[in-house]
C-alpha positions as MATLAB code, in Angstrom:
seq = 'MKKSVIVSAGLAAVLAFTSGCFVSSRSGQVYSRDQARQIHQVEEGTVKAVRPVTIEGSRTPVGAIAGGVLGGALGRNIGSGGGRDLATAAGAVGGAAAGAAAEQQLTKKKGLEITVELDSGRNVTVVQEADVQFSPGERVRVLTAGDGSARVTK';
ca = [
      -0.410   -0.249   -0.232;
       2.592    1.983    0.385;
       4.379    1.932   -2.152;
       0.855    2.502   -4.469;
       1.047    5.656   -3.048;
       5.357    6.386   -3.413;
       4.746    6.114   -6.786;
       1.448    7.964   -7.819;
       3.220   11.157   -5.543;
       5.853   10.670   -8.271;
       3.253   10.531  -10.673;
       1.561   12.614   -9.971;
       4.552   15.257   -9.433;
       5.661   14.515  -12.540;
       2.934   15.542  -14.454;
       2.281   18.713  -12.480;
       5.842   19.679  -12.592;
       5.600   19.035  -16.741;
       2.122   20.802  -17.111;
       3.997   24.243  -17.278;
       5.729   22.741  -20.707;
       1.604   22.547  -22.330;
       0.740   26.244  -21.096;
       1.930   28.599  -24.492;
       2.983   32.266  -24.248;
       1.279   35.999  -23.817;
       4.576   37.551  -23.352;
       5.459   40.186  -26.330;
       7.752   38.745  -26.788;
       7.475   35.474  -27.530;
       7.034   33.443  -30.630;
       4.904   30.400  -31.762;
       6.659   27.484  -34.373;
       3.581   29.007  -36.203;
       3.806   32.185  -36.143;
       7.090   32.521  -37.330;
       8.309   33.214  -40.796;
       4.563   34.810  -41.421;
       3.466   38.246  -41.789;
       2.470   40.346  -39.339;
       0.744   43.725  -40.398;
       3.235   46.384  -38.570;
       1.144   49.927  -37.353;
       3.002   52.858  -35.429;
       0.882   54.536  -32.439;
       1.297   55.932  -29.188;
       0.306   54.740  -25.423;
      -2.583   56.112  -23.958;
      -3.417   53.532  -21.370;
      -1.803   50.439  -19.154;
      -4.076   48.971  -17.094;
      -2.471   45.475  -14.615;
      -4.691   42.439  -15.049;
      -4.269   38.599  -14.601;
      -4.068   35.708  -17.644;
      -5.590   33.128  -16.266;
      -3.820   29.470  -16.333;
      -4.398   26.754  -18.193;
      -7.252   24.612  -18.000;
      -5.393   20.971  -19.712;
      -6.149   17.665  -18.181;
      -2.883   17.515  -17.195;
      -3.425   19.151  -13.758;
      -6.973   17.216  -12.663;
      -5.128   13.307  -13.008;
      -2.039   13.903  -11.218;
      -5.138   15.652   -8.646;
      -7.352   12.106   -9.286;
      -4.510   10.131   -9.585;
      -3.110   11.321   -6.784;
      -6.760   11.893   -4.603;
      -7.660    8.040   -6.176;
      -4.204    7.079   -4.089;
      -4.434    8.645   -0.538;
      -8.315    6.810   -0.624;
      -7.393    4.218   -1.039;
      -4.913    4.073    1.925;
      -7.492    5.496    3.984;
     -10.270    3.362    3.517;
     -10.354   -0.774    4.574;
     -13.356   -3.289    3.841;
     -16.347   -2.692    2.313;
     -15.311    1.714    2.230;
     -11.699    1.376    0.320;
     -13.481    1.573   -3.564;
     -16.483    4.535   -2.345;
     -12.746    6.131   -0.418;
     -10.988    5.548   -3.111;
     -12.861    7.385   -5.839;
     -14.071    9.644   -3.230;
      -9.576   10.553   -3.245;
     -10.104   11.237   -7.019;
     -12.773   13.040   -7.367;
     -12.268   14.722   -4.544;
      -8.112   15.102   -6.170;
      -9.425   16.127  -10.182;
     -11.225   19.000   -8.798;
      -8.126   20.265   -6.689;
      -5.630   19.230   -9.046;
      -7.503   21.460  -12.247;
      -7.978   24.596   -9.142;
      -3.879   23.870   -8.009;
      -3.146   23.437  -12.303;
      -4.526   27.243  -13.153;
      -3.572   28.619   -9.979;
       0.470   27.959  -11.033;
       0.304   29.008  -14.275;
      -1.779   32.061  -14.270;
       0.515   35.275  -15.328;
       0.985   39.004  -14.414;
       0.211   40.366  -17.496;
      -0.596   44.536  -19.225;
      -4.437   45.687  -20.393;
      -2.000   47.866  -23.442;
      -4.323   51.479  -25.127;
      -3.124   52.289  -28.177;
      -3.671   55.193  -30.480;
      -2.499   54.258  -33.341;
      -0.491   56.827  -35.648;
      -4.301   55.908  -38.242;
      -6.361   57.051  -35.074;
      -7.945   54.297  -34.048;
      -7.883   52.839  -31.381;
      -6.734   48.981  -29.736;
      -6.458   47.186  -27.227;
      -4.065   44.057  -26.795;
      -3.541   41.948  -23.437;
       0.094   40.044  -22.487;
       2.393   39.203  -20.665;
       3.997   41.999  -18.449;
       7.522   40.971  -19.353;
       8.683   44.521  -21.167;
       7.407   48.149  -19.584;
       4.897   50.606  -21.005;
       4.092   53.379  -19.959;
       1.196   56.341  -21.101;
       3.017   58.796  -24.023;
       5.823   56.187  -25.638;
       5.832   55.177  -29.313;
       5.298   51.906  -30.061;
       4.364   49.239  -32.839;
       1.512   46.868  -32.735;
       2.139   43.650  -34.932;
      -1.427   42.072  -35.842;
      -1.016   37.922  -36.959;
      -2.133   36.579  -39.690;
      -4.693   34.514  -37.361;
      -5.359   38.326  -35.104;
      -3.219   37.620  -32.585;
      -1.566   40.718  -31.397;
       1.640   42.684  -30.051;
       2.893   45.519  -28.981;
       7.031   45.526  -29.234;
       9.003   49.049  -28.514;
];
């Protein structure tokens, strides 16, 4: 029994640590493989406003699976006799919910909502990770990809 808990905990830890590998970046400085070597429309403008925001975390099955495995293993070791199956199932369900919530919490990012008045007179707002700071009045470029995604760069 103790061995199954250790193995389950190890598997849950590996899944939890690798869940960050599946999260795509929302940085203004990071391009996905699909965005590389693609034409982006470039418009210049002036930053009008910057507001801190939170970019929600990922919702992949990894957190729920890891939590379910760990919760099921713990439930199995708590229960005994006929209640063991019920404790295992309850632990797996509770663990899956907790694992999904933990994944979302661990992968959320600080972001910026950047409002730019383009030289054309049009106003746009872009939300991206807060890895580069922007200030009102600063001159920037807004790059828009063919899929409609945009980023603000200096």
